[in-house]
mmCIF file of N, CA and C in Angstrom:
data_model
loop_
_atom_site.group_PDB
_atom_site.id
_atom_site.type_symbol
_atom_site.label_atom_id
_atom_site.label_comp_id
_atom_site.label_asym_id
_atom_site.label_seq_id
_atom_site.Cartn_x
_atom_site.Cartn_y
_atom_site.Cartn_z
ATOM 1 N N MET A 1 0.850 -1.069 -0.296
ATOM 2 C CA MET A 1 -0.019 -0.103 0.100
ATOM 3 C C MET A 1 0.933 1.221 0.012
ATOM 4 N N SER A 2 2.241 1.037 0.221
ATOM 5 C CA SER A 2 2.965 2.292 0.328
ATOM 6 C C SER A 2 3.452 2.710 -0.950
ATOM 7 N N GLU A 3 3.003 2.204 -2.342
ATOM 8 C CA GLU A 3 3.432 2.303 -3.445
ATOM 9 C C GLU A 3 2.777 3.626 -4.077
ATOM 10 N N PHE A 4 1.814 4.039 -3.590
ATOM 11 C CA PHE A 4 0.956 5.185 -3.855
ATOM 12 C C PHE A 4 0.820 6.271 -2.906
ATOM 13 N N PRO A 5 2.103 7.023 -2.469
ATOM 14 C CA PRO A 5 2.054 7.903 -1.228
ATOM 15 C C PRO A 5 1.231 9.076 -1.784
ATOM 16 N N HIS A 6 1.475 9.573 -3.062
ATOM 17 C CA HIS A 6 0.939 10.828 -3.666
ATOM 18 C C HIS A 6 -0.354 10.612 -4.577
ATOM 19 N N ALA A 7 -1.045 9.746 -4.180
ATOM 20 C CA ALA A 7 -2.290 9.367 -4.996
ATOM 21 C C ALA A 7 -3.286 10.802 -4.892
ATOM 22 N N LEU A 8 -3.841 11.008 -6.286
ATOM 23 C CA LEU A 8 -4.673 12.115 -6.446
ATOM 24 C C LEU A 8 -6.178 11.670 -6.086
ATOM 25 N N LEU A 9 -6.292 10.435 -6.261
ATOM 26 C CA LEU A 9 -7.850 9.908 -6.035
ATOM 27 C C LEU A 9 -7.734 8.613 -5.486
ATOM 28 N N CYS A 10 -8.453 8.422 -4.485
ATOM 29 C CA CYS A 10 -8.367 6.847 -3.893
ATOM 30 C C CYS A 10 -9.912 6.603 -3.320
ATOM 31 N N TYR A 11 -10.401 5.557 -3.725
ATOM 32 C CA TYR A 11 -11.720 5.130 -3.206
ATOM 33 C C TYR A 11 -11.826 3.475 -3.145
ATOM 34 N N LEU A 12 -12.636 3.085 -2.540
ATOM 35 C CA LEU A 12 -12.719 1.690 -2.352
ATOM 36 C C LEU A 12 -14.015 1.081 -3.001
ATOM 37 N N THR A 13 -13.940 0.051 -3.438
ATOM 38 C CA THR A 13 -15.196 -0.708 -3.993
ATOM 39 C C THR A 13 -15.230 -2.108 -3.616
ATOM 40 N N GLU A 14 -16.293 -2.709 -3.869
ATOM 41 C CA GLU A 14 -16.530 -4.009 -3.615
ATOM 42 C C GLU A 14 -17.280 -4.831 -4.751
ATOM 43 N N PRO A 15 -16.351 -5.061 -5.712
ATOM 44 C CA PRO A 15 -17.013 -5.412 -7.041
ATOM 45 C C PRO A 15 -17.710 -7.011 -6.864
ATOM 46 N N THR A 16 -17.123 -7.713 -6.068
ATOM 47 C CA THR A 16 -17.559 -8.875 -5.618
ATOM 48 C C THR A 16 -17.683 -9.125 -4.051
ATOM 49 N N PRO A 17 -18.881 -9.281 -3.465
ATOM 50 C CA PRO A 17 -18.967 -9.198 -2.206
ATOM 51 C C PRO A 17 -17.775 -10.022 -1.236
ATOM 52 N N GLY A 18 -17.417 -9.305 -0.340
ATOM 53 C CA GLY A 18 -16.156 -9.893 0.401
ATOM 54 C C GLY A 18 -14.889 -9.805 -0.015
ATOM 55 N N GLN A 19 -14.783 -9.023 -1.290
ATOM 56 C CA GLN A 19 -13.474 -8.664 -1.903
ATOM 57 C C GLN A 19 -13.428 -7.331 -2.227
ATOM 58 N N PRO A 20 -12.662 -6.386 -1.203
ATOM 59 C CA PRO A 20 -12.626 -5.089 -1.327
ATOM 60 C C PRO A 20 -11.553 -4.664 -2.215
ATOM 61 N N VAL A 21 -11.677 -3.685 -3.199
ATOM 62 C CA VAL A 21 -10.707 -3.240 -4.158
ATOM 63 C C VAL A 21 -10.621 -1.894 -3.901
ATOM 64 N N ILE A 22 -9.198 -1.584 -3.842
ATOM 65 C CA ILE A 22 -8.744 -0.106 -3.842
ATOM 66 C C ILE A 22 -8.411 0.574 -5.137
ATOM 67 N N ASN A 23 -9.207 1.601 -5.502
ATOM 68 C CA ASN A 23 -8.994 2.084 -6.902
ATOM 69 C C ASN A 23 -8.037 3.438 -6.736
ATOM 70 N N VAL A 24 -6.907 3.713 -7.340
ATOM 71 C CA VAL A 24 -6.136 4.818 -7.052
ATOM 72 C C VAL A 24 -5.803 5.398 -8.391
ATOM 73 N N GLN A 25 -5.707 6.712 -8.464
ATOM 74 C CA GLN A 25 -5.214 7.689 -9.515
ATOM 75 C C GLN A 25 -3.930 8.106 -9.242
ATOM 76 N N THR A 26 -2.968 7.838 -9.988
ATOM 77 C CA THR A 26 -1.578 8.374 -9.615
ATOM 78 C C THR A 26 -1.564 9.564 -10.329
ATOM 79 N N PRO A 27 -0.473 10.556 -9.684
ATOM 80 C CA PRO A 27 -0.233 11.995 -10.320
ATOM 81 C C PRO A 27 -0.064 12.042 -11.820
ATOM 82 N N ASP A 28 0.416 10.947 -12.549
ATOM 83 C CA ASP A 28 0.460 10.941 -13.855
ATOM 84 C C ASP A 28 -0.920 10.476 -14.648
ATOM 85 N N GLY A 29 -1.785 10.169 -13.852
ATOM 86 C CA GLY A 29 -3.323 10.075 -14.680
ATOM 87 C C GLY A 29 -3.398 8.638 -14.706
ATOM 88 N N GLN A 30 -2.560 7.713 -14.186
ATOM 89 C CA GLN A 30 -2.782 6.269 -14.122
ATOM 90 C C GLN A 30 -3.708 5.763 -13.288
ATOM 91 N N LEU A 31 -4.740 4.815 -13.714
ATOM 92 C CA LEU A 31 -5.735 4.286 -12.886
ATOM 93 C C LEU A 31 -5.084 2.876 -12.408
ATOM 94 N N VAL A 32 -5.113 2.674 -11.130
ATOM 95 C CA VAL A 32 -4.600 1.294 -10.674
ATOM 96 C C VAL A 32 -5.612 0.710 -9.658
ATOM 97 N N ARG A 33 -5.842 -0.641 -9.929
ATOM 98 C CA ARG A 33 -6.858 -1.360 -8.756
ATOM 99 C C ARG A 33 -5.956 -2.468 -8.218
ATOM 100 N N ALA A 34 -6.266 -2.697 -7.029
ATOM 101 C CA ALA A 34 -5.672 -3.925 -6.212
ATOM 102 C C ALA A 34 -6.678 -4.251 -5.208
ATOM 103 N N ILE A 35 -6.695 -5.705 -5.143
ATOM 104 C CA ILE A 35 -7.588 -6.360 -4.240
ATOM 105 C C ILE A 35 -6.823 -6.115 -2.724
ATOM 106 N N VAL A 36 -7.524 -5.725 -1.756
ATOM 107 C CA VAL A 36 -6.919 -5.591 -0.524
ATOM 108 C C VAL A 36 -7.534 -6.689 0.343
ATOM 109 N N ASN A 37 -6.671 -7.153 1.444
ATOM 110 C CA ASN A 37 -7.059 -8.214 2.576
ATOM 111 C C ASN A 37 -7.738 -7.484 3.528
ATOM 112 N N HIS A 38 -8.211 -8.202 4.620
ATOM 113 C CA HIS A 38 -9.027 -7.712 5.861
ATOM 114 C C HIS A 38 -7.882 -6.881 6.566
ATOM 115 N N GLU A 39 -6.737 -7.117 6.801
ATOM 116 C CA GLU A 39 -5.745 -6.245 7.430
ATOM 117 C C GLU A 39 -5.746 -4.979 6.912
ATOM 118 N N GLN A 40 -5.257 -4.990 5.387
ATOM 119 C CA GLN A 40 -5.196 -3.694 4.876
ATOM 120 C C GLN A 40 -6.347 -2.892 4.749
ATOM 121 N N LEU A 41 -7.491 -3.547 4.678
ATOM 122 C CA LEU A 41 -8.750 -2.658 4.637
ATOM 123 C C LEU A 41 -9.091 -1.983 6.047
ATOM 124 N N LYS A 42 -8.489 -2.612 7.254
ATOM 125 C CA LYS A 42 -8.615 -1.978 8.510
ATOM 126 C C LYS A 42 -7.795 -0.987 8.558
ATOM 127 N N ILE A 43 -6.501 -0.992 7.997
ATOM 128 C CA ILE A 43 -5.264 0.147 8.058
ATOM 129 C C ILE A 43 -6.012 1.257 7.049
ATOM 130 N N LEU A 44 -6.447 0.969 5.959
ATOM 131 C CA LEU A 44 -7.035 1.953 5.111
ATOM 132 C C LEU A 44 -8.123 2.762 5.879
ATOM 133 N N ILE A 45 -9.034 2.002 6.500
ATOM 134 C CA ILE A 45 -10.057 2.906 7.114
ATOM 135 C C ILE A 45 -9.672 3.614 8.326
ATOM 136 N N ALA A 46 -8.519 3.152 9.212
ATOM 137 C CA ALA A 46 -8.050 3.904 10.156
ATOM 138 C C ALA A 46 -7.410 5.185 9.912
ATOM 139 N N ARG A 47 -6.496 4.898 8.568
ATOM 140 C CA ARG A 47 -5.829 6.066 8.024
ATOM 141 C C ARG A 47 -6.711 6.948 7.718
ATOM 142 N N GLY A 48 -7.795 6.605 6.845
ATOM 143 C CA GLY A 48 -8.678 7.597 6.445
ATOM 144 C C GLY A 48 -9.327 8.467 7.408
ATOM 145 N N ALA A 49 -9.789 7.768 8.612
ATOM 146 C CA ALA A 49 -10.430 8.370 9.873
ATOM 147 C C ALA A 49 -9.491 9.438 10.345
ATOM 148 N N GLU A 50 -8.072 8.994 10.509
ATOM 149 C CA GLU A 50 -7.122 9.865 11.002
ATOM 150 C C GLU A 50 -6.962 11.227 10.213
ATOM 151 N N ILE A 51 -6.976 10.841 8.846
ATOM 152 C CA ILE A 51 -6.725 12.140 8.054
ATOM 153 C C ILE A 51 -7.971 13.045 8.261
ATOM 154 N N GLU A 52 -9.285 12.491 8.102
ATOM 155 C CA GLU A 52 -10.563 13.228 8.107
ATOM 156 C C GLU A 52 -10.533 13.977 9.617
ATOM 157 N N TYR A 53 -10.499 13.213 10.552
ATOM 158 C CA TYR A 53 -10.654 13.755 12.009
ATOM 159 C C TYR A 53 -9.641 13.973 12.896
ATOM 160 N N GLY A 54 -8.320 13.653 12.562
ATOM 161 C CA GLY A 54 -7.227 13.979 13.298
ATOM 162 C C GLY A 54 -6.757 13.174 14.255
ATOM 163 N N TYR A 55 -7.594 11.939 14.620
ATOM 164 C CA TYR A 55 -7.188 10.992 15.442
ATOM 165 C C TYR A 55 -7.873 9.719 15.261
ATOM 166 N N VAL A 56 -7.604 8.643 15.851
ATOM 167 C CA VAL A 56 -8.431 7.234 15.554
ATOM 168 C C VAL A 56 -8.378 6.775 16.984
ATOM 169 N N GLU A 57 -9.659 6.454 17.559
ATOM 170 C CA GLU A 57 -9.705 5.559 18.863
ATOM 171 C C GLU A 57 -9.492 4.074 18.384
ATOM 172 N N ALA A 58 -8.677 3.514 19.284
ATOM 173 C CA ALA A 58 -8.479 2.119 19.222
ATOM 174 C C ALA A 58 -9.294 1.468 20.058
ATOM 175 N N ARG A 59 -10.085 0.382 19.573
ATOM 176 C CA ARG A 59 -11.152 -0.292 20.455
ATOM 177 C C ARG A 59 -10.973 -1.661 20.181
ATOM 178 N N ALA A 60 -11.237 -2.314 21.261
ATOM 179 C CA ALA A 60 -11.149 -3.970 21.309
ATOM 180 C C ALA A 60 -12.077 -4.636 20.230
#
C-alpha cells in the first residue's frame, strides 16, 4: 500500500461481495486497482479516519 504515497484520488469498491478493491489515480493520471485483504482494509479505514478527524480511537 505504500506504492502510492501521492495518489490524486483513492476510493474503495467491492465488485465481488467480500473482496474489497482499492482504486487509485496516480499523479500521472494512471488508474490502478488492487485487491486488499482484511488487515489492509482495517489500516485504510483507520488512516482515512485519522486524516479526516485528526485521530483514531483504538477499540477492542
